mmCIF file of N, CA, C and O in Angstrom:
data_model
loop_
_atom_site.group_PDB
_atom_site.id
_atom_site.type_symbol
_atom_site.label_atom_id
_atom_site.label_comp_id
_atom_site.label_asym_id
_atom_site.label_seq_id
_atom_site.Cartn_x
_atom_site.Cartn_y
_atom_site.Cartn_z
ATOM 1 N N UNK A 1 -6.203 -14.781 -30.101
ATOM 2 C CA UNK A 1 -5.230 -14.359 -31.091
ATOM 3 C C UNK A 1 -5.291 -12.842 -31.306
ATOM 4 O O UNK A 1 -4.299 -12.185 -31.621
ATOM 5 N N UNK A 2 -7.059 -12.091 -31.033
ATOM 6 C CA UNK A 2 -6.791 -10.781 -31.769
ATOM 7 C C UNK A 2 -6.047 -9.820 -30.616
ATOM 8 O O UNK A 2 -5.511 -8.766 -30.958
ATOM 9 N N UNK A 3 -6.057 -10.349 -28.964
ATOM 10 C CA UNK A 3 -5.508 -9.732 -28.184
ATOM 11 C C UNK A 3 -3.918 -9.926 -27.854
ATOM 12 O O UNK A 3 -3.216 -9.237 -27.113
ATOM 13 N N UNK A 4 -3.627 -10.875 -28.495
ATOM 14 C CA UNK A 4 -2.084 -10.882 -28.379
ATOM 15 C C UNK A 4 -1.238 -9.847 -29.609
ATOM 16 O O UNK A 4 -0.303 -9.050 -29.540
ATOM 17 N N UNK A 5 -2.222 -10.406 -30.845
ATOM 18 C CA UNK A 5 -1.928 -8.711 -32.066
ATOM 19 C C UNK A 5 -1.941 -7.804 -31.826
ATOM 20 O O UNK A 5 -0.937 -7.258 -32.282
ATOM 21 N N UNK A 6 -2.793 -6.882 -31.084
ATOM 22 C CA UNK A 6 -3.123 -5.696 -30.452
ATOM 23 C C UNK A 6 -1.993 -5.517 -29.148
ATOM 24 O O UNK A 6 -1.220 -4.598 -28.877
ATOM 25 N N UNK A 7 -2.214 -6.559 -28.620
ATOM 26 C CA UNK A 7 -1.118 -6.398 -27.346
ATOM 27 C C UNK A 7 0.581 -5.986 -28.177
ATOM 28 O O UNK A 7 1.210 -4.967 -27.887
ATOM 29 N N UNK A 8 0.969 -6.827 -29.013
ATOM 30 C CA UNK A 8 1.689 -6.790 -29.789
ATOM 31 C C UNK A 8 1.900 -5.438 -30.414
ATOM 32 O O UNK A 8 2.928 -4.841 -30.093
ATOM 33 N N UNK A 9 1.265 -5.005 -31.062
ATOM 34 C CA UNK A 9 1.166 -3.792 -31.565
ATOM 35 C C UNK A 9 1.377 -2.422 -30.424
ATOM 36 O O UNK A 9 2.163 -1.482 -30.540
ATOM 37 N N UNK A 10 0.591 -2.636 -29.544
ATOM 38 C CA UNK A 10 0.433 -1.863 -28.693
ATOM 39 C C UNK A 10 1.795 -1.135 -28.348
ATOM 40 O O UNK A 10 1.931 0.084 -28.456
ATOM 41 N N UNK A 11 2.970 -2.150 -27.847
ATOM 42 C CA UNK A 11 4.098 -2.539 -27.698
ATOM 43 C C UNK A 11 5.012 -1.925 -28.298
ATOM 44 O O UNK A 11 5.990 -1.353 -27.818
ATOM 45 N N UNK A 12 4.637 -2.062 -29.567
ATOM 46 C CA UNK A 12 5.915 -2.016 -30.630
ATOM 47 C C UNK A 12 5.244 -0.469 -30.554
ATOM 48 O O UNK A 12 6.254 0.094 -30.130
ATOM 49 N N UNK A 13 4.584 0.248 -30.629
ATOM 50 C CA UNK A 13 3.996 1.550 -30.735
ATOM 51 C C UNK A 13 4.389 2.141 -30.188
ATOM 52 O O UNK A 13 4.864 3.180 -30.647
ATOM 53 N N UNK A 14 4.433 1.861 -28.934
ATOM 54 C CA UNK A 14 5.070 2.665 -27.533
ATOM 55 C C UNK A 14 6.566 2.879 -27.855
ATOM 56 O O UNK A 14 7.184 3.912 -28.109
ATOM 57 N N UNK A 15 6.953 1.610 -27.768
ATOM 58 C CA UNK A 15 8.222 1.705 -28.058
ATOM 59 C C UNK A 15 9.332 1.995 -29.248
ATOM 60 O O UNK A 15 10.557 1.905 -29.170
ATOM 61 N N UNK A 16 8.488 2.381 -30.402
ATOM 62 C CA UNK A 16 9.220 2.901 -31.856
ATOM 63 C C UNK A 16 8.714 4.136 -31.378
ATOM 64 O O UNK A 16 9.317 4.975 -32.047
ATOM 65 N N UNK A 17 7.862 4.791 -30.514
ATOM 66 C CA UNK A 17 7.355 6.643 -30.542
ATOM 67 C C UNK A 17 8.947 6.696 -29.779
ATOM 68 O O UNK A 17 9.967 7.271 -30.160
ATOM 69 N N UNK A 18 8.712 5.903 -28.629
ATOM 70 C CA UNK A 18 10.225 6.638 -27.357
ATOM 71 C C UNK A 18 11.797 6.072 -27.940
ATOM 72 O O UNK A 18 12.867 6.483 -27.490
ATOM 73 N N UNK A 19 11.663 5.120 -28.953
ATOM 74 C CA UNK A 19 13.085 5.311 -29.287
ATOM 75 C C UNK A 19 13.305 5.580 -30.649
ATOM 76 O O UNK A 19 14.516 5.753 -30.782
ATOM 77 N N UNK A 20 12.540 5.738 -32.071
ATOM 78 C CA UNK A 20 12.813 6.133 -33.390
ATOM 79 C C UNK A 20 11.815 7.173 -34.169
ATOM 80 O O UNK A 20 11.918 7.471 -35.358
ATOM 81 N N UNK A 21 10.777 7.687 -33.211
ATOM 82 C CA UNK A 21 10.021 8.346 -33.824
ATOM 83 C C UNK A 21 10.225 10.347 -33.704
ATOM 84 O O UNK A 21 10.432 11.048 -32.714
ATOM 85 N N UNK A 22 10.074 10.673 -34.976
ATOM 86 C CA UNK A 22 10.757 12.381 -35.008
ATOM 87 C C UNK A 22 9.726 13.257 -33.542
ATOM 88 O O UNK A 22 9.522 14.458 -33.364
ATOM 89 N N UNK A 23 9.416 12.432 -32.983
ATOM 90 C CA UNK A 23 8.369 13.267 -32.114
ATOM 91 C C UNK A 23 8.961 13.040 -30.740
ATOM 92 O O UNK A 23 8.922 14.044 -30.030
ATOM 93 N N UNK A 24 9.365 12.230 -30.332
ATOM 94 C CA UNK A 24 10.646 12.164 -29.227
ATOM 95 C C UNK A 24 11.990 12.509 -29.751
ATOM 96 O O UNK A 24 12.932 11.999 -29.145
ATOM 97 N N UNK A 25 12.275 13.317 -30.815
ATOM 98 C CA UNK A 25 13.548 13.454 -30.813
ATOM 99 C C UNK A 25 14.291 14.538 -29.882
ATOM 100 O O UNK A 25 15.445 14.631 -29.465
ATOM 101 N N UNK A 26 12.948 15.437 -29.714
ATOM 102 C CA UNK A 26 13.457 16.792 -28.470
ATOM 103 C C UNK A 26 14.207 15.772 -27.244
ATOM 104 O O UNK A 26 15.412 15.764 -26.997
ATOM 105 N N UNK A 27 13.136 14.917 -26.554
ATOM 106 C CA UNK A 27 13.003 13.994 -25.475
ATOM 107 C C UNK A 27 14.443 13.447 -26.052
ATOM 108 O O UNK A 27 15.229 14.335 -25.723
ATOM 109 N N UNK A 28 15.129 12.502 -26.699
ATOM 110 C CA UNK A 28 16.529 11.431 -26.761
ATOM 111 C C UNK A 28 17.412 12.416 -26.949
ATOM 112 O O UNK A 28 18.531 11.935 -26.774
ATOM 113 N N UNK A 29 17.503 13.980 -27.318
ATOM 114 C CA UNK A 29 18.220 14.880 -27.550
ATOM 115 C C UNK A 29 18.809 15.455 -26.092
ATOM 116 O O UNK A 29 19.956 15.702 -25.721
ATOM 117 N N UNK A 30 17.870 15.528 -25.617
ATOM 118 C CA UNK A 30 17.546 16.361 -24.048
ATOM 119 C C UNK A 30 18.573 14.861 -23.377
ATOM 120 O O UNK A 30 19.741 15.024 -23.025
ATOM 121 N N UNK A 31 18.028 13.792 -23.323
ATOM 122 C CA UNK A 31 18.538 12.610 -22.435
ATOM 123 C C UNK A 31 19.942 12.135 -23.263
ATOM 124 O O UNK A 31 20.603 11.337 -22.597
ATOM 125 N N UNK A 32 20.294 12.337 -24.060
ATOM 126 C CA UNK A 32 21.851 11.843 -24.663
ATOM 127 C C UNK A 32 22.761 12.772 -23.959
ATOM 128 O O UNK A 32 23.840 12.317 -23.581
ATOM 129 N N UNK A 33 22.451 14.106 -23.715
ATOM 130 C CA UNK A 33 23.549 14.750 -22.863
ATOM 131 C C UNK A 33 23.088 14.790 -21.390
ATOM 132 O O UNK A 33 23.692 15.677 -20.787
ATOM 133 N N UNK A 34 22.544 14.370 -20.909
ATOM 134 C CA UNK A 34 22.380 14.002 -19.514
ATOM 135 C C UNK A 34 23.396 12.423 -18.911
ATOM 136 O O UNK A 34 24.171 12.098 -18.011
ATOM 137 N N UNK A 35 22.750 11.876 -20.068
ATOM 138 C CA UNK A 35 23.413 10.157 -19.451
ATOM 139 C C UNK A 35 23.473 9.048 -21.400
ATOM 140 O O UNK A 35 22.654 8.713 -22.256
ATOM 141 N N UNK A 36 24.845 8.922 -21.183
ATOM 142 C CA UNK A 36 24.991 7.822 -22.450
ATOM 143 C C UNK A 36 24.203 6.732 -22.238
ATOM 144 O O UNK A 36 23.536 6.444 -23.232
ATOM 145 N N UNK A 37 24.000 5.835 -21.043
ATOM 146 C CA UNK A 37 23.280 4.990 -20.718
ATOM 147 C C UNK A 37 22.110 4.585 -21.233
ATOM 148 O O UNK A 37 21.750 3.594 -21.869
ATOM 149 N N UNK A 38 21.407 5.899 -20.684
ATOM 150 C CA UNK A 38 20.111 6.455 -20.597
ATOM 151 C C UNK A 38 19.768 6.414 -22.536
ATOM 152 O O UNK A 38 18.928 5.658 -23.022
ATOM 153 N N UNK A 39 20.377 7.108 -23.129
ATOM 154 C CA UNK A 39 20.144 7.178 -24.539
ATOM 155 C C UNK A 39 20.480 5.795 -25.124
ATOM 156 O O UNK A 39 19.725 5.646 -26.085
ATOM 157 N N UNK A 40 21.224 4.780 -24.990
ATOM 158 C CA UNK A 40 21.353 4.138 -24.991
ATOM 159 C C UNK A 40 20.243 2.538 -25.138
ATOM 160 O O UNK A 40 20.124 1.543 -25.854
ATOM 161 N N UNK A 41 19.761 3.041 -24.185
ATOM 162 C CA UNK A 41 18.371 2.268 -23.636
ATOM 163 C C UNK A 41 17.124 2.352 -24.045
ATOM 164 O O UNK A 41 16.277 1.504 -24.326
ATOM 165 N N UNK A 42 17.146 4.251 -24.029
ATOM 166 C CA UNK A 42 15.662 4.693 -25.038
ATOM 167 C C UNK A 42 15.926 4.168 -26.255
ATOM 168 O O UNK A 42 14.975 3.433 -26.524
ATOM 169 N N UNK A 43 16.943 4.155 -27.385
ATOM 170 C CA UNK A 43 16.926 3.716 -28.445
ATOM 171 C C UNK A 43 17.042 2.264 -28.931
ATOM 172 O O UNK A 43 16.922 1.903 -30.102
ATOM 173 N N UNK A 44 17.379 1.209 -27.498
ATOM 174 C CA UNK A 44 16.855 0.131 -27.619
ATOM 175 C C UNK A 44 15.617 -0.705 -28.109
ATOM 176 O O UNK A 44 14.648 -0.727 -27.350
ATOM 177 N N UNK A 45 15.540 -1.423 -29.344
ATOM 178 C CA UNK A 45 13.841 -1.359 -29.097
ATOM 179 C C UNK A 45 13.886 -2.682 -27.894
ATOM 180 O O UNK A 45 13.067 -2.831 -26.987
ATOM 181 N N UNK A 46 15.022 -3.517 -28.170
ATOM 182 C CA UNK A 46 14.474 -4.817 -26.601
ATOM 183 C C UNK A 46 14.108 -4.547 -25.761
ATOM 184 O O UNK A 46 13.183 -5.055 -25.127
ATOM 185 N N UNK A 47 15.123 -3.134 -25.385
ATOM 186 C CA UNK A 47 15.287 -2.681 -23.442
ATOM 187 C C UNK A 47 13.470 -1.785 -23.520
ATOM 188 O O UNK A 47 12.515 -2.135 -22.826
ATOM 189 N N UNK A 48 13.457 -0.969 -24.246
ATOM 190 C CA UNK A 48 12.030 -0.217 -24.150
ATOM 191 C C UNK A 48 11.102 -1.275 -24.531
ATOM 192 O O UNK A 48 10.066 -0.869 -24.004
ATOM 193 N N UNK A 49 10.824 -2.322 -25.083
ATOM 194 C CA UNK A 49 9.975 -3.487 -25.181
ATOM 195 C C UNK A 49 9.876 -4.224 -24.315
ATOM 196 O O UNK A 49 8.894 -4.966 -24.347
ATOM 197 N N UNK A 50 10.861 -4.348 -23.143
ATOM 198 C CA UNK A 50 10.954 -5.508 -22.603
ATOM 199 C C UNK A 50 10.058 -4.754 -21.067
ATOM 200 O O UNK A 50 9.360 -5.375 -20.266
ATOM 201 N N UNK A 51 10.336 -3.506 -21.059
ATOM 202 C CA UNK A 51 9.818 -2.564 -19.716
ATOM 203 C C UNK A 51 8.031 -2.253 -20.710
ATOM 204 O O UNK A 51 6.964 -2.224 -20.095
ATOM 205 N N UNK A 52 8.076 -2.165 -21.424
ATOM 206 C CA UNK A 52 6.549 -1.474 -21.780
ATOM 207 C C UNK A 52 5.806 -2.935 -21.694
ATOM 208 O O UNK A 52 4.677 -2.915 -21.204
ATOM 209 N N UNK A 53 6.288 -4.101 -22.087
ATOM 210 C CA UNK A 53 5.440 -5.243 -22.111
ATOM 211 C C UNK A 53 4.904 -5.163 -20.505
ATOM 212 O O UNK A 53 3.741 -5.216 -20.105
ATOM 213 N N UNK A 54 6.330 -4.998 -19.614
ATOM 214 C CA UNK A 54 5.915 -4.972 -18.046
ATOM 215 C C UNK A 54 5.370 -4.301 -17.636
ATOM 216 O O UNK A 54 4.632 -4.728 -16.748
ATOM 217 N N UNK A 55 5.298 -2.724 -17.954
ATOM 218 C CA UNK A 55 4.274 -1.999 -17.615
ATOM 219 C C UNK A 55 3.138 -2.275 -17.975
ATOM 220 O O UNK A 55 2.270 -2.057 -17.130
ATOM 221 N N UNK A 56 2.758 -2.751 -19.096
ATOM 222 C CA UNK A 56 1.173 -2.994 -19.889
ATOM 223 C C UNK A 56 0.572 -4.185 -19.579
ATOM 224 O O UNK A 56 -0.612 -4.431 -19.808
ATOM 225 N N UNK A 57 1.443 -5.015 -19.007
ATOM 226 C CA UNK A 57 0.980 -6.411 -18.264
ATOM 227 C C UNK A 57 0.421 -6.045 -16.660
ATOM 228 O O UNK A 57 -0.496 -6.404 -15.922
ATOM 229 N N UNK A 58 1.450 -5.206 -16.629
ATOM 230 C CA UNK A 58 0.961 -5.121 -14.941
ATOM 231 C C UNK A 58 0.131 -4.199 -14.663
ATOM 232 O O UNK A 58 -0.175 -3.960 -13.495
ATOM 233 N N UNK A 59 -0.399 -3.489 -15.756
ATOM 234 C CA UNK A 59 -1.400 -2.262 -15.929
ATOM 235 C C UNK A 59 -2.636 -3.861 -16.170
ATOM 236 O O UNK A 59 -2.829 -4.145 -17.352
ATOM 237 N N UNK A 60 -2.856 -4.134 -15.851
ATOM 238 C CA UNK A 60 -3.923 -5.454 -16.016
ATOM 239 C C UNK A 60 -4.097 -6.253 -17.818
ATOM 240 O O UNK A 60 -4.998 -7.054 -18.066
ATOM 241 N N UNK A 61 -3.233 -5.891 -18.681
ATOM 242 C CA UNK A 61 -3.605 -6.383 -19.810
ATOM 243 C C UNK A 61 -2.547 -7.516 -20.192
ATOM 244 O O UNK A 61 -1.401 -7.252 -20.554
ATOM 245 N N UNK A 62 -2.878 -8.350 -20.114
ATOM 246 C CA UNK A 62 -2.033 -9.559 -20.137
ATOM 247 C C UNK A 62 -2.840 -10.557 -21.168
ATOM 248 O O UNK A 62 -3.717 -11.274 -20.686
ATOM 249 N N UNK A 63 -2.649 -10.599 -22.137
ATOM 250 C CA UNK A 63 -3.590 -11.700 -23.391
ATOM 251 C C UNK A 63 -3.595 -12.903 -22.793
ATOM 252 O O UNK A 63 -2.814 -13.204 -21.890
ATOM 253 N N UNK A 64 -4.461 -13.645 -23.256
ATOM 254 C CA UNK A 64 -5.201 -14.770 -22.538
ATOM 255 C C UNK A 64 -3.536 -16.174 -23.285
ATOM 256 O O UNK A 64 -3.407 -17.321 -22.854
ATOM 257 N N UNK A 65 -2.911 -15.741 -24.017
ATOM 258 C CA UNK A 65 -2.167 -16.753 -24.459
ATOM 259 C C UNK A 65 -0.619 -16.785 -23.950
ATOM 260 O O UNK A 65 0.151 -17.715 -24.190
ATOM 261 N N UNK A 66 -0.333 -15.767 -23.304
ATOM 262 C CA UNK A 66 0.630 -15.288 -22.008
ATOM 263 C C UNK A 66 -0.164 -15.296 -20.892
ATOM 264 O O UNK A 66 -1.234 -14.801 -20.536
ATOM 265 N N UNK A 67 0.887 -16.176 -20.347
ATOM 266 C CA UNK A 67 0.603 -16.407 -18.865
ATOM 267 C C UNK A 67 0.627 -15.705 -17.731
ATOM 268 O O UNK A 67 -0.088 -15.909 -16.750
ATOM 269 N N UNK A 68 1.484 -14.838 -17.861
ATOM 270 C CA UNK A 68 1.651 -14.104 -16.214
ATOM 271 C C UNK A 68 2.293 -12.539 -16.884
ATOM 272 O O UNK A 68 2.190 -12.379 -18.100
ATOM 273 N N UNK A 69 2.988 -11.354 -15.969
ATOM 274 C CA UNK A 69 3.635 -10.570 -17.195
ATOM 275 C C UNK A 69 4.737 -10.446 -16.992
ATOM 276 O O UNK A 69 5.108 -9.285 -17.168
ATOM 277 N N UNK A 70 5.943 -11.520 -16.505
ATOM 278 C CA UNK A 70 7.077 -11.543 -17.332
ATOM 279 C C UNK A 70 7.361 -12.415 -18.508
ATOM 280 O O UNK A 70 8.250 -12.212 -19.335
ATOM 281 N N UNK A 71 6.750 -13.133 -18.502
ATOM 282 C CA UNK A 71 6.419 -14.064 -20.152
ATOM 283 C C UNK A 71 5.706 -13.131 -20.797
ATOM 284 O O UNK A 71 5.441 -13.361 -21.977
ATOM 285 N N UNK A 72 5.280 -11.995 -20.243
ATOM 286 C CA UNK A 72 4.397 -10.706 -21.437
ATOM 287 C C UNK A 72 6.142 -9.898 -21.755
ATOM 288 O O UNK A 72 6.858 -9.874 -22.756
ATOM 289 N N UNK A 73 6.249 -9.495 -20.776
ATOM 290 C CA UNK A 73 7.728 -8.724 -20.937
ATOM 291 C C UNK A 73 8.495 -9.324 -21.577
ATOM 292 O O UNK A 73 9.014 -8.551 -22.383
ATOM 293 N N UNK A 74 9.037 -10.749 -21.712
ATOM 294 C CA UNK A 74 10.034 -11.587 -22.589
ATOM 295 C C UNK A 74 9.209 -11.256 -24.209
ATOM 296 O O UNK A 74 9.703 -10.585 -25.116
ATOM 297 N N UNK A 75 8.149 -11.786 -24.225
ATOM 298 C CA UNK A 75 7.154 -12.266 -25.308
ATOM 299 C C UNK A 75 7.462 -10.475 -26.357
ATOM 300 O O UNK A 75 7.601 -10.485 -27.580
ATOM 301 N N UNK A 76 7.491 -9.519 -25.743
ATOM 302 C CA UNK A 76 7.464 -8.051 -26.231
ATOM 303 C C UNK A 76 8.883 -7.566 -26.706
ATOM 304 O O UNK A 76 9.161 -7.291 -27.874
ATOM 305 N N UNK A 77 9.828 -7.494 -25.526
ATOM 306 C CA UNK A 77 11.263 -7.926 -26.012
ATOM 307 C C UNK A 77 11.815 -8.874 -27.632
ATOM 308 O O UNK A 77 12.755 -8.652 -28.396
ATOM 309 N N UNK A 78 11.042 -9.643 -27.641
ATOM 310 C CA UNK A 78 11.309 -10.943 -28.633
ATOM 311 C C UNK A 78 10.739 -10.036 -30.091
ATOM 312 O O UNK A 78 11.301 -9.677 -31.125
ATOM 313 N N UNK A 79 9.533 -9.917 -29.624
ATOM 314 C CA UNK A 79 8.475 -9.383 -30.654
ATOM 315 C C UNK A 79 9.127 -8.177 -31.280
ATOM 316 O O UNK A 79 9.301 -8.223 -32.498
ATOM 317 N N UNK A 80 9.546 -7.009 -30.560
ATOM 318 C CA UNK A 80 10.019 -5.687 -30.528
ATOM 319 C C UNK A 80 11.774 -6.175 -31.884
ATOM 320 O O UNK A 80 11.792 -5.860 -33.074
ATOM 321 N N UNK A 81 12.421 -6.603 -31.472
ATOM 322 C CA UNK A 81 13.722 -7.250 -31.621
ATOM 323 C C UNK A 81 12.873 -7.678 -33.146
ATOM 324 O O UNK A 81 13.373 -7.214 -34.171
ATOM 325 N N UNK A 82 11.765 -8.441 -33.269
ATOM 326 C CA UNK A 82 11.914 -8.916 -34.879
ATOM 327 C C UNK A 82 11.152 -7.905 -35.683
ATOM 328 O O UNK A 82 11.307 -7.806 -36.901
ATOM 329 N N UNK A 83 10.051 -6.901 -34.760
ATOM 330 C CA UNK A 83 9.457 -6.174 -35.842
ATOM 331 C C UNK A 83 10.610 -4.986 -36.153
ATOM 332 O O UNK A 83 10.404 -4.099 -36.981
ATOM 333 N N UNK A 84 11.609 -5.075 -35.525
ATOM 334 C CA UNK A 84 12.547 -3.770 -35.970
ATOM 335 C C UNK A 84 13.634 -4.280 -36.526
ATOM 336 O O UNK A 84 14.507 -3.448 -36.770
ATOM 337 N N UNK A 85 13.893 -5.513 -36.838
ATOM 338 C CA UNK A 85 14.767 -6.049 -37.667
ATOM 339 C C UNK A 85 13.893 -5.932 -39.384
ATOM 340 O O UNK A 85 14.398 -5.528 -40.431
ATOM 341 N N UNK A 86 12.543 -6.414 -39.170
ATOM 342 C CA UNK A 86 11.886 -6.493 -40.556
ATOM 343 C C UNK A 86 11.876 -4.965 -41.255
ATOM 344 O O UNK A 86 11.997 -4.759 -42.462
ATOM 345 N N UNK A 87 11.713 -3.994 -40.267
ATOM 346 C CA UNK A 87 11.546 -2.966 -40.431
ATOM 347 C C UNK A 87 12.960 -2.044 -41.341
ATOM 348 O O UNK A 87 12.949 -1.208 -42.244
ATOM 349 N N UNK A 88 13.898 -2.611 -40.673
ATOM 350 C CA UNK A 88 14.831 -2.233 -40.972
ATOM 351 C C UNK A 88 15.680 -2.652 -42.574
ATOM 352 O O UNK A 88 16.394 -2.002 -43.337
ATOM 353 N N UNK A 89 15.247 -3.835 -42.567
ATOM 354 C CA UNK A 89 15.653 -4.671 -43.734
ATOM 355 C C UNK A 89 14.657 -4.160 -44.550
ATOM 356 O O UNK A 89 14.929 -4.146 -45.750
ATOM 357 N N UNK A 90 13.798 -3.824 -44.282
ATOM 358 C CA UNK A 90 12.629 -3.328 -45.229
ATOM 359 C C UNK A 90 12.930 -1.675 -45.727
ATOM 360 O O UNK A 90 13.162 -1.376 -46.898
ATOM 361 N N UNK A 91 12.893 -1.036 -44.992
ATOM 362 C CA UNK A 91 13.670 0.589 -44.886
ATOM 363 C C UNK A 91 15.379 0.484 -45.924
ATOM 364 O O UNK A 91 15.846 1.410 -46.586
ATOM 365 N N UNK A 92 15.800 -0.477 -45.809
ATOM 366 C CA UNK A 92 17.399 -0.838 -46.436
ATOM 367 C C UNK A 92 16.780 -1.604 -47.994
ATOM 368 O O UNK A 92 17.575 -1.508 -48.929
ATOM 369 N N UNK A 93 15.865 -2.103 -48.204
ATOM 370 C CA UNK A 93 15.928 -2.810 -48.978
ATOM 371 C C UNK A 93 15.055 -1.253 -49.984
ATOM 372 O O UNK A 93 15.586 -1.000 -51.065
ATOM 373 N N UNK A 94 14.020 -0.500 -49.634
ATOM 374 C CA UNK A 94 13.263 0.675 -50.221
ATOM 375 C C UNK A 94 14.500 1.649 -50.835
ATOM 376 O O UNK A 94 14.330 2.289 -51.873
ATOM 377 N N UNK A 95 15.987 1.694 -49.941
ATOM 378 C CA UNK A 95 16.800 3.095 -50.965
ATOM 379 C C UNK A 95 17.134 2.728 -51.828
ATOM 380 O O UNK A 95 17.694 3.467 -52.638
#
């Protein structure tokens, strides 16, 4: 359980720095006038959750309660998608 939290976390970390955090904003500034796509995608949290689960699975860390790492990549996607919904409702519900 404590490596799927951490894995979890890990995840959502990566992926709220590269698509909502003021410290990549040079980085989504620089890539919005290059390619709509592209900005598009970084500010995804699924699409950047669903590639960092795959990178971090296939970097050898795969929690013992996921099986292989595209069930890590789905599992992060899923995860990513509800901690930024709570987040958000939470951020909306604070003004």
């Amino acid at each position: 359980m404590n490596s799927l939290l951490v894995f979890t976390l890990v995840c959502y970390g990566f992926s709220y720095i590269v698509g909502s955090a003021k410290i990549s904003l040079p980085f989504r500034t620089w890539l919005a006038t290059k390619s709509k796509w592209a900005i598009d995608f970084a500010e995804c949290p699924a699409c950047v959750g669903t590639w960092t689960g795959l990178f971090v699975a296939i970097a050898g860390f795969v929690p013992s309660e996921l099986s292989n790492w595209w069930t890590s990549a789905l599992y992060v996607c899923a995860s990513n998608l509800i901690l930024e919904t709570l987040l958000t409702v939470s951020n909306k519900d604070s003004q």
